[in-house]
DNA sequence: GCCATCATGTAATTAGTTACATGATTAG
DNA sequence: CTAATCATGTAACTAATTACATGATGGC
């Protein structure tokens, strides 16, 4: 185990997102990919071409380990004690990077530059997306037990999605 | 003007963020840098080492132009008609990329993995940040006239920041 | 047998960060 | 005259996307 590269004190949200998802539950790379698009979609995104190499690196450094191999040559990874400690260290001791990137927000910011008749189809598209987003989160909220420590997370996501949806409705009303 | 690289139909939020800010008002690279950290901070982040080369490229491709040079060898850029058309095309015709990246959200998602006594200092730090964020946006809201088409944007940002602040307060109460 | 989906990987390119580097102006 | 901040740029590196590539399993 453990190669060279130093995980000193830098950002690396991908690494800690993966580690965090594994701390919740052991998973294959393929399953993690889906979690990034579900429970973590508002916070971070990762594609399979990032996830698989990252899992290999985590295993190499002893922060995760392969705990089983299933059909279709799938490998299930679990977090190790060293991985849990690294997660704690990152959450507690590494200064958070506060920058954020969200293309949808950039678009919403810039749409008012266009004349109203060009705005309307854009707000309609955004409303459709926002409504679908709320529905998806509502479905997700239904399966997360009230007792789960992550329940409040889902609730916040849902409230924010609803706020955005209502705001877009107002924008659409304004240009109609 | 106009070099090779094709701005076909891909993401490139940096480019369109810059173009959008220039559409609002001509600016120097240094001024854009500040706008990325103020009005656009919730949506996109860019550092000066990205902004200056991007401005050069935009000018090279005829989407922006230098309209004045000030003290300290500063150059003021403005959007051109071609740039405005490119912005319209991007907003209207390019399929939005819905992925988002926000380390603060990743952290908030993962904190419940830690035992309560380790959570408390983290929620305190997050609350301090969230409160400062609300204050900053309140200050910003004061200077944006009610008549501005971007006013609703500021309002949404403020409402979301307040929602997050209140949510963190609840988390802190839970572990105290 | 074949198609959809599950499942994993690598290579080439582009985007973004961090570090290096320098000069101009203003306030004290 | 000197320190802070304004102002711009490039180089080296790391992160992320897109494209290439392949194989396994289950349902029809």
Short mmCIF file of C-alpha atoms in Angstrom, two decimals, chain B residues 78-169:
data_model
loop_
_atom_site.label_atom_id
_atom_site.label_comp_id
_atom_site.label_asym_id
_atom_site.label_seq_id
_atom_site.Cartn_x
_atom_site.Cartn_y
_atom_site.Cartn_z
CA UNK B 78 -16.22 46.02 -24.42
CA UNK B 79 -18.41 43.38 -26.02
CA UNK B 80 -18.88 43.64 -29.81
CA UNK B 81 -22.01 42.88 -31.84
CA UNK B 82 -20.51 39.49 -32.69
CA UNK B 83 -19.99 38.92 -28.98
CA UNK B 84 -23.60 39.81 -28.18
CA UNK B 85 -24.77 37.41 -30.87
CA UNK B 86 -22.55 34.66 -29.47
CA UNK B 87 -24.03 35.28 -26.02
CA UNK B 88 -27.58 35.09 -27.40
CA UNK B 89 -26.72 31.88 -29.26
CA UNK B 90 -25.24 30.31 -26.14
CA UNK B 91 -28.18 31.26 -23.91
CA UNK B 92 -30.84 30.29 -26.47
CA UNK B 93 -29.44 27.38 -28.40
CA UNK B 94 -26.75 25.56 -26.45
CA UNK B 95 -28.02 22.78 -24.21
CA UNK B 96 -27.17 23.76 -20.61
CA UNK B 97 -24.67 21.69 -18.66
CA UNK B 98 -26.42 20.92 -15.39
CA UNK B 99 -23.47 19.72 -13.34
CA UNK B 100 -22.45 21.83 -10.39
CA UNK B 101 -19.45 21.94 -8.08
CA UNK B 102 -19.57 23.38 -4.61
CA UNK B 103 -17.16 22.18 -1.98
CA UNK B 104 -19.13 23.82 0.82
CA UNK B 105 -22.13 21.67 -0.13
CA UNK B 106 -19.98 18.52 -0.21
CA UNK B 107 -18.80 19.30 3.31
CA UNK B 108 -22.31 19.98 4.61
CA UNK B 109 -23.38 16.67 3.13
CA UNK B 110 -20.59 14.75 4.85
CA UNK B 111 -20.42 16.38 8.29
CA UNK B 112 -23.17 14.10 9.73
CA UNK B 113 -20.69 11.21 9.34
CA UNK B 114 -18.71 12.61 12.26
CA UNK B 115 -19.60 12.22 15.95
CA UNK B 116 -21.52 15.26 17.34
CA UNK B 117 -18.60 16.69 19.32
CA UNK B 118 -16.52 16.84 16.12
CA UNK B 119 -19.43 18.35 14.22
CA UNK B 120 -19.90 21.36 16.47
CA UNK B 121 -16.75 23.36 15.56
CA UNK B 122 -17.41 22.68 11.88
CA UNK B 123 -20.99 23.95 12.03
CA UNK B 124 -19.73 26.99 13.94
CA UNK B 125 -17.26 27.76 11.18
CA UNK B 126 -19.93 27.21 8.52
CA UNK B 127 -22.39 29.44 10.35
CA UNK B 128 -19.82 32.22 10.56
CA UNK B 129 -19.27 31.93 6.83
CA UNK B 130 -22.99 31.79 6.03
CA UNK B 131 -23.73 34.83 8.19
CA UNK B 132 -20.97 36.83 6.56
CA UNK B 133 -22.34 35.75 3.20
CA UNK B 134 -25.82 37.03 4.02
CA UNK B 135 -24.40 40.33 5.24
CA UNK B 136 -22.36 40.76 2.07
CA UNK B 137 -25.39 40.10 -0.13
CA UNK B 138 -27.50 42.49 1.94
CA UNK B 139 -24.91 45.17 1.35
CA UNK B 140 -24.90 44.35 -2.34
CA UNK B 141 -28.71 44.41 -2.49
CA UNK B 142 -28.73 47.95 -1.09
CA UNK B 143 -26.78 49.32 -4.04
CA UNK B 144 -28.71 47.50 -6.80
CA UNK B 145 -31.70 49.67 -7.78
CA UNK B 146 -35.16 48.09 -7.56
CA UNK B 147 -35.61 48.88 -11.25
CA UNK B 148 -32.56 46.86 -12.36
CA UNK B 149 -33.33 43.67 -14.31
CA UNK B 150 -30.74 41.98 -12.11
CA UNK B 151 -32.48 42.93 -8.91
CA UNK B 152 -34.46 39.68 -8.75
CA UNK B 153 -31.16 37.83 -9.09
CA UNK B 154 -29.78 39.52 -6.02
CA UNK B 155 -33.01 38.79 -4.17
CA UNK B 156 -32.82 35.09 -5.02
CA UNK B 157 -29.21 34.93 -3.91
CA UNK B 158 -30.12 36.60 -0.65
CA UNK B 159 -33.06 34.29 0.01
CA UNK B 160 -30.93 31.21 -0.68
CA UNK B 161 -28.12 32.44 1.55
CA UNK B 162 -30.61 33.08 4.37
CA UNK B 163 -32.14 29.62 3.92
CA UNK B 164 -28.71 28.01 4.20
CA UNK B 165 -27.79 30.13 7.24
CA UNK B 166 -30.96 29.13 9.06
CA UNK B 167 -30.43 25.48 8.17
CA UNK B 168 -26.89 25.57 9.60
CA UNK B 169 -28.26 27.17 12.78
#
